[in-house]
CSV table of C-alpha atoms in Angstrom, one decimal:
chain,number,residue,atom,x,y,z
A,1054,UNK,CA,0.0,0.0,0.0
A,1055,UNK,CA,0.7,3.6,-0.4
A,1056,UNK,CA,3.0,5.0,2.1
A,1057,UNK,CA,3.3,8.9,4.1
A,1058,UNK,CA,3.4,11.0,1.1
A,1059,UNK,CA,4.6,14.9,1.4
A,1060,UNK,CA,4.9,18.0,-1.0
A,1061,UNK,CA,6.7,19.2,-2.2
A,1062,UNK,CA,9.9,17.3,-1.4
A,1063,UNK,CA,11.7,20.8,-1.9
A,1064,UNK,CA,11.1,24.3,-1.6
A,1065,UNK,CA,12.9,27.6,-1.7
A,1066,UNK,CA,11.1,30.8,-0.6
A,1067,UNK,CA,12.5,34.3,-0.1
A,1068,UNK,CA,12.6,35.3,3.4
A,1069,UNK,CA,9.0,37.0,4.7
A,1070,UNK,CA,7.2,34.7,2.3
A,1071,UNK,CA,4.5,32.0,3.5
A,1072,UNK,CA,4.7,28.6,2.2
A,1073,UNK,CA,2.3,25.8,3.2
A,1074,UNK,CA,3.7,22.0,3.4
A,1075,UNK,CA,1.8,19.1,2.9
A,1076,UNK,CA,1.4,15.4,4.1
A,1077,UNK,CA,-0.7,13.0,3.1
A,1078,UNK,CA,-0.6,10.1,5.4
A,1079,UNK,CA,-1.7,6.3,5.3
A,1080,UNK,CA,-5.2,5.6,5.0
A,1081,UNK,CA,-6.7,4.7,8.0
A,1082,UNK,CA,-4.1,6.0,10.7
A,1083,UNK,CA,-5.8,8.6,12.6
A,1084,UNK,CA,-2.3,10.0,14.0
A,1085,UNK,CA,-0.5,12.4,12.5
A,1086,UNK,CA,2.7,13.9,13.6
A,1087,UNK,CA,5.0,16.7,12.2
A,1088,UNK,CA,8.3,17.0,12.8
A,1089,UNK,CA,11.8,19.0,11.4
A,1090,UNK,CA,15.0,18.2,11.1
A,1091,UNK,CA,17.9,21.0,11.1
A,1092,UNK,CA,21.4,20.7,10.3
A,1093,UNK,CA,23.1,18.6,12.3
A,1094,UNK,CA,20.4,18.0,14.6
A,1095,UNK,CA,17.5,15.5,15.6
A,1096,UNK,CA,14.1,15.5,14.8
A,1097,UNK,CA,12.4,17.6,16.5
A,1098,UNK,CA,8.8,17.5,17.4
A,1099,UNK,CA,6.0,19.7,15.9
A,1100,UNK,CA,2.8,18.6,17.0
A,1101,UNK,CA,0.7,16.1,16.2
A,1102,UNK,CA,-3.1,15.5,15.7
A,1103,UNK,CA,-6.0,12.9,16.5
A,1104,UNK,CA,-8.3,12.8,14.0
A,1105,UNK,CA,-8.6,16.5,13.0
A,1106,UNK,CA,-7.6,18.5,16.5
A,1107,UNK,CA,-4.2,18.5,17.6
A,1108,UNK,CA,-4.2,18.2,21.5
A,1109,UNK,CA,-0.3,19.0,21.4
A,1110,UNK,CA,0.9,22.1,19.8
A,1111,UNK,CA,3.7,22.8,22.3
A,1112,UNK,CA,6.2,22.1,20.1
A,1113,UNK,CA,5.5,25.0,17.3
A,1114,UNK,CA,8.3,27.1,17.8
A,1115,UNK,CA,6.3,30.5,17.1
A,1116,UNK,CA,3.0,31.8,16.9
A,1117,UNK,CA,4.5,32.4,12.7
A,1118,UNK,CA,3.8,28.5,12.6
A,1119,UNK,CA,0.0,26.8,12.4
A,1120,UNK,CA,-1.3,23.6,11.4
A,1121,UNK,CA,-4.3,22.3,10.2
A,1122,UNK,CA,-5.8,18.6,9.5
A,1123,UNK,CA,-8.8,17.8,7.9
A,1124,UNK,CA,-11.6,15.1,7.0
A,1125,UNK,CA,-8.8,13.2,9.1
A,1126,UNK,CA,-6.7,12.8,6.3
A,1127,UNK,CA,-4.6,15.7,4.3
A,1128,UNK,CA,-2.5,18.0,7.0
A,1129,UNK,CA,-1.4,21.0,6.0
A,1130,UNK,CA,1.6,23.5,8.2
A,1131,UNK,CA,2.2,26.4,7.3
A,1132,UNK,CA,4.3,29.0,7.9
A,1133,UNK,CA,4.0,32.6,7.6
A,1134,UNK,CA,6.7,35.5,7.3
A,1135,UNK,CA,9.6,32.9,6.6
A,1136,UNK,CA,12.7,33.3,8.3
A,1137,UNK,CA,16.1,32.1,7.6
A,1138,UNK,CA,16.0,29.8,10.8
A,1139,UNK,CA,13.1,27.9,9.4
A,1140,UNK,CA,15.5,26.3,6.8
A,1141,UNK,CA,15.1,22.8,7.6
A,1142,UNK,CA,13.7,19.2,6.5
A,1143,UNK,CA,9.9,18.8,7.8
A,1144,UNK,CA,8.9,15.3,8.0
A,1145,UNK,CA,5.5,13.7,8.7
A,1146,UNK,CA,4.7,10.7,10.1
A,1147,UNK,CA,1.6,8.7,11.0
A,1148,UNK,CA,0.4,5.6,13.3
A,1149,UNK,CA,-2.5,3.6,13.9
A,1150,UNK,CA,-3.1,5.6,16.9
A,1151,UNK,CA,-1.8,8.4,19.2
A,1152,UNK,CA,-2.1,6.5,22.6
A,1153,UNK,CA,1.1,4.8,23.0
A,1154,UNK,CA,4.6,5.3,21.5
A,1155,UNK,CA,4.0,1.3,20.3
A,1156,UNK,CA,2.0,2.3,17.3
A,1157,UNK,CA,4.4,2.7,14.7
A,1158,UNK,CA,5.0,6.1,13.5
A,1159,UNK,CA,5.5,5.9,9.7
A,1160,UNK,CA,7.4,8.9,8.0
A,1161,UNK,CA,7.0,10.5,4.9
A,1162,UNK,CA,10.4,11.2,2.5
A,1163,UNK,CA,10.1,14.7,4.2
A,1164,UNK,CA,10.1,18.4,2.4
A,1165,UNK,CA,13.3,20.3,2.4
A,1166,UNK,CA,12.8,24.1,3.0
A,1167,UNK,CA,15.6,26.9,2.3
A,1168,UNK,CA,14.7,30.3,3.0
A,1169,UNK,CA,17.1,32.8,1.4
B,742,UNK,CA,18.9,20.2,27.5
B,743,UNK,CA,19.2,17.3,24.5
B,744,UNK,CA,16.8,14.0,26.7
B,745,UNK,CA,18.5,11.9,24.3
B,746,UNK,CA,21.3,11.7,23.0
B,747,UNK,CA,23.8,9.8,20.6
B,748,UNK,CA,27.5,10.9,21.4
B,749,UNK,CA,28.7,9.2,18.4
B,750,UNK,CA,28.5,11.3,15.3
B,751,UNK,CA,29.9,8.4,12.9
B,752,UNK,CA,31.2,4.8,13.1
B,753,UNK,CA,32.7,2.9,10.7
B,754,UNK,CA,32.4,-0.8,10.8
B,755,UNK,CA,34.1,-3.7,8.5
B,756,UNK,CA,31.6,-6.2,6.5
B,757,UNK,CA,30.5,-8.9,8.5
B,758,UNK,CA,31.6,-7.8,11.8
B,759,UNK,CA,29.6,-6.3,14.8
B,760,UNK,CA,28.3,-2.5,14.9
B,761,UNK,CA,27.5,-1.4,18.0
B,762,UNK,CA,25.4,2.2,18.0
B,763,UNK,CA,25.1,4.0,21.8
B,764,UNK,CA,22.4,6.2,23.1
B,765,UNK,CA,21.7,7.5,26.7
B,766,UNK,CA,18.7,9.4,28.0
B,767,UNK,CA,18.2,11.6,30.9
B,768,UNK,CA,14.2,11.5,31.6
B,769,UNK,CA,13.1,8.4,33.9
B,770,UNK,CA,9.8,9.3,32.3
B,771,UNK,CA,10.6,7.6,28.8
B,772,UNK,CA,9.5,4.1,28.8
B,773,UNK,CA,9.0,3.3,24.9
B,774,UNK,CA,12.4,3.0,23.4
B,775,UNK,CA,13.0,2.9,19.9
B,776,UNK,CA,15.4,3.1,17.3
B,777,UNK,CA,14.7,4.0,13.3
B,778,UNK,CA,16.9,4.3,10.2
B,779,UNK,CA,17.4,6.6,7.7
B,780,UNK,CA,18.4,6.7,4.3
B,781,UNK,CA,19.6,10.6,2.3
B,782,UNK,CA,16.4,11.8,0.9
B,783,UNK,CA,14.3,9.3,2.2
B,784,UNK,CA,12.2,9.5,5.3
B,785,UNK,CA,13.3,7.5,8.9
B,786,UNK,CA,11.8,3.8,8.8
B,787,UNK,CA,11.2,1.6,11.7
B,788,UNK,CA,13.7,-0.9,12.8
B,789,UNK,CA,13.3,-1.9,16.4
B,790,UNK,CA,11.7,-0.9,19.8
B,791,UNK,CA,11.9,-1.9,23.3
B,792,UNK,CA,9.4,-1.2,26.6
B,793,UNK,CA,11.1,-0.5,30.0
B,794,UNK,CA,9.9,-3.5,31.3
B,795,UNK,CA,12.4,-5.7,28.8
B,796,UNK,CA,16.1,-5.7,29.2
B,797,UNK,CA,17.0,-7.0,25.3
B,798,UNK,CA,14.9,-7.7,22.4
B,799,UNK,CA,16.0,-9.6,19.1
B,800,UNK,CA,14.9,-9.4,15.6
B,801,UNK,CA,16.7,-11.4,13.1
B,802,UNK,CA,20.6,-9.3,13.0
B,803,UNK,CA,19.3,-6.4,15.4
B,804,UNK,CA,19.1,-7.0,18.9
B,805,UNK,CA,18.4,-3.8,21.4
B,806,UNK,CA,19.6,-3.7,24.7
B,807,UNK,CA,18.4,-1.5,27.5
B,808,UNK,CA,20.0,-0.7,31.0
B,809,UNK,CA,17.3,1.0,32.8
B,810,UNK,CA,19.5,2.0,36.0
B,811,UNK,CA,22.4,3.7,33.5
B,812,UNK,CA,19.7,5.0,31.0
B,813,UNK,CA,21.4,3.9,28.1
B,814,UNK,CA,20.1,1.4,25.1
B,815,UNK,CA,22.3,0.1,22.6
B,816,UNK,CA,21.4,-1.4,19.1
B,817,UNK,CA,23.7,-4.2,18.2
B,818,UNK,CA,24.2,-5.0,14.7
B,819,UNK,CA,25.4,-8.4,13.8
B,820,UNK,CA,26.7,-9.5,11.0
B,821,UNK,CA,26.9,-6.0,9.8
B,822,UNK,CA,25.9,-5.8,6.1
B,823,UNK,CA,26.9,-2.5,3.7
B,824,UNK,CA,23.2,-1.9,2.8
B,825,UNK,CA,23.3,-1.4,6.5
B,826,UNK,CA,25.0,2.0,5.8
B,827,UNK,CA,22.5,5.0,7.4
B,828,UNK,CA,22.0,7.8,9.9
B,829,UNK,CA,20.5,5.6,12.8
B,830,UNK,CA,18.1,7.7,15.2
B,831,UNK,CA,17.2,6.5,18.7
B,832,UNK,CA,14.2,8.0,19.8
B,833,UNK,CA,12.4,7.6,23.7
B,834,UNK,CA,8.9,8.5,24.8
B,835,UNK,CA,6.7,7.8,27.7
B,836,UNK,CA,3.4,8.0,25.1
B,837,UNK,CA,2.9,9.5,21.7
B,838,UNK,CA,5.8,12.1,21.2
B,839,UNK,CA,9.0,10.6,20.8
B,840,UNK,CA,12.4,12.8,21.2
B,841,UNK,CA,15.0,11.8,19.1
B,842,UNK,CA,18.7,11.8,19.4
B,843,UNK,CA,21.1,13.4,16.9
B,844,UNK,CA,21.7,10.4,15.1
B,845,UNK,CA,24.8,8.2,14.3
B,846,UNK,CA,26.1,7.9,10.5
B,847,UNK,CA,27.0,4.3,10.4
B,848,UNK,CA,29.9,3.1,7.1
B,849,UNK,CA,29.9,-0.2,7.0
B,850,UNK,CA,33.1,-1.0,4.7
B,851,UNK,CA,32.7,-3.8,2.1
């Protein structure tokens, strides 16, 4: 079956722009996480969503950043006035479920953002 | 303050021999341990776990080991394979979000 999909795998955006990233995870997992990756570091944690609301959003690193999910399917983050320090890989994964760290998180092949 | 962490950047490993990948963790809260591998331009895929409650856990070359009283898991790779060549993450969570390590670039040389 189809895995995580994302677009667009890349994307380059002039600083102060918005761009909007999006994941399409596997059918029938109703978890959905978000995730980036900087240079040299780990992934870090986004947020993540239940069905359409996200209970978690303490990861979001500014009030610039918002996420949406919806017919508990598509996501979609997006990120307004880009900044240079957003350059990163953002990844999305999905599971079977949200409750326990045991259901598989599946990841996507990611979107690579530059902001110039 | 990293909760997990992977002090080994790189390790370089021979064909056929052992490769031994190190991660420690500093919250007694994380009970879900897992590790996942990564591939350039592709996404991290799932290669092992391991609950608290389990010391070692074995699937087919990779086996996991956790020391709950040190807070350090290991994944042991045996025999190591090129294909085996990767970032590998470890990643710890006491439910859903997982926090993952910087990962360890693993060479192993035919």
């Amino acid at each position: 079956g189809a895995g995580v999909s994302q677009s667009p795998s890349n994307k380059v955006t002039e600083k102060g722009k918005d761009v909007e990233l999006r994941c399409d995870p596997i059918s029938g997992h109703t978890a959905l996480y978000w995730y980036r990756q900087s240079l040299g570091q780990g992934l870090e944690f986004l947020i993540y969503f239940q069905g359409n609301s996200a209970p978690d959003k303490s990861g979001l690193p500014s009030d610039r950043f918002s996420a949406e999910r919806t017919g508990g399917s598509v996501s979609t983050l997006t990120i307004q006035r880009t900044q240079q320090e957003d350059s990163a890989v953002y990844l999305c994964a999905s599971s079977l479920d949200s409750g326990r760290a045991s259901y598989e998180q599946y990841f996507g092949p990611g979107t690579r953002l530059t902001v110039t | 303050d990293q909760q997990v962490k992977q002090n080994s950047p790189s390790l370089s490993v021979q064909e056929g021999r052992i490769s031994i990948l190190n991660c420690d963790y500093t919250n007694s809260m994380f009970d879900y341990f897992l590790w996942y591998k990564k591939y350039p331009a592709e996404g991290p895929t799932f290669l092992i776990s391991i609950s608290s409650i389990k010391d070692k856990n074995e699937d087919g070359r990779f086996t996991v080991f956790l020391n709950k009283s040190a807070k350090h898991l290991s994944l042991h790779i045996v025999p190591s394979q090129p294909g085996d060549s990767a970032v590998y993450f470890c990643a710890a969570s006491p439910s859903y979000q997982l926090t993952f390590g910087k990962g360890t670039k693993l060479s192993v040389i035919p």
